Amino acid sequence: MKKCSIKVIPILAVLIFIMFVLLWKGGNIESEGEQYKEIERTPTMEEEEIEYKDIKEPADTDENITDINSKFLAEKKVREKAELMEYAGLSIEEFIEKTGIPLCQDQDELRSWRAKDGPIIVSADVEDGRIIELCTCVSAYDRSEKAIKDAVERFPYTLGGVSLNEDISLLEKNVLENASVVSGGTGYYYTSMDLSGLGIERLTLKSEGTIVDSVVADVDMSLKEAAGGLTYIWGEKVCQKEGEQNDRLTTSWNPYTELPRFYEQQEDIDKTVVWIKYPCIDIPDNPEMAQNINNLIQETVEGIENETYRKTDENIIVRADYMITYMTNKFVSITFRVYVTGNNVKKSPWQYCNINMAKNGEKAFLSDIGLTREKVVEACEACWWSVDTDSYMEEYDTNWNKYRITPAECVFYVPLPEGEEQWDGREFMAIEIFRPR
């Protein structure tokens, strides 16, 4: 028994030693692990800098939140601005009640009611109980930038989607993107299918610079009723023909986007080039109407050809583009500006295309737009230049392409007496008459 005990003692000692080593290493491993965790929690200099910034951030964040909130509220306020045209079909009493704008009848102009709210003046002209004009503008005595901004803050309305203090060039890229524009005096006249849908026959923006300080809408609620929910998609095309013989011109299938100017600067024209840009339209819900309109435009393009290269054997350069001078869902008026370059060429035979949208895109005659025989004759007789009124009136009932409509007036082109011409070689006189409402 003693001998056996002696043998066990060394074994126990070895086991105790092994256990001691393992416990010692385990303690170190745990200590290293704790040390690793401690290092992970200790920030570096960069982390300290970030933490320092984070400590200051709440103050900055509060300021940013305030700015963002202000911007959001401002944008929300703009979005919530009411459109004045929503009240255009009301009586004056209903207009005052719905908008909350107190109106007083003008002492000098009995058809006009005005409201003054600081620099803002709102006027509504009424005829036979219906509103025919709405206007928002700043005071004529103070059109400063501050006055306009104050006006916007005090006046939560738009007119035709336009608010005071907006940049006209930006408006033409969004709200008025599809509108036709004609300048006149200090103002710009806009007409479009979108404005027609609101009941606006003509929208006038006035500005002493680039910022809107006056908006005037000529109201015609029958336009809104006639809109019919149709979508009008305007596009444009180019017809280009070339050749050395005018009766054998070849159509180009890859025409110029714009005719290079060097064609019109040639001293010796060795071939005829005809370049005509013209509009086209698509009306998905009324393809027959679209076809009628496009046919009239094509007829006008052919008229340009008939009045230019088809009248001569001489090689010439013909360049024609267009502008839509008036566009509502009742009438569209297109002017083709035609320029001819060649020997012994004196005149540029501009062409006109007037479309009656209310009659499914058919031709618009003088009587359709309210120009009676009496009014035309009266205007011709008042002209300072002698004109051939009789020959013009012979075509009164069929005249759809010898006048044009603008937002402010009608211009019709009356021939001069035989053998006479103007200083620029033209054989007609442009006579202007204000359009009847």
mmCIF file of C-alpha atoms in Angstrom, residues 7 22 86 389:
data_model
loop_
_atom_site.group_PDB
_atom_site.id
_atom_site.type_symbol
_atom_site.label_atom_id
_atom_site.label_comp_id
_atom_site.label_asym_id
_atom_site.label_seq_id
_atom_site.Cartn_x
_atom_site.Cartn_y
_atom_site.Cartn_z
ATOM 1 C CA LYS A 7 3.543 6.210 -7.306
ATOM 2 C CA LEU A 22 -4.494 25.918 -17.984
ATOM 3 C CA GLU A 86 -62.331 78.478 -60.096
ATOM 4 C CA THR A 389 -62.020 96.627 -100.864
#
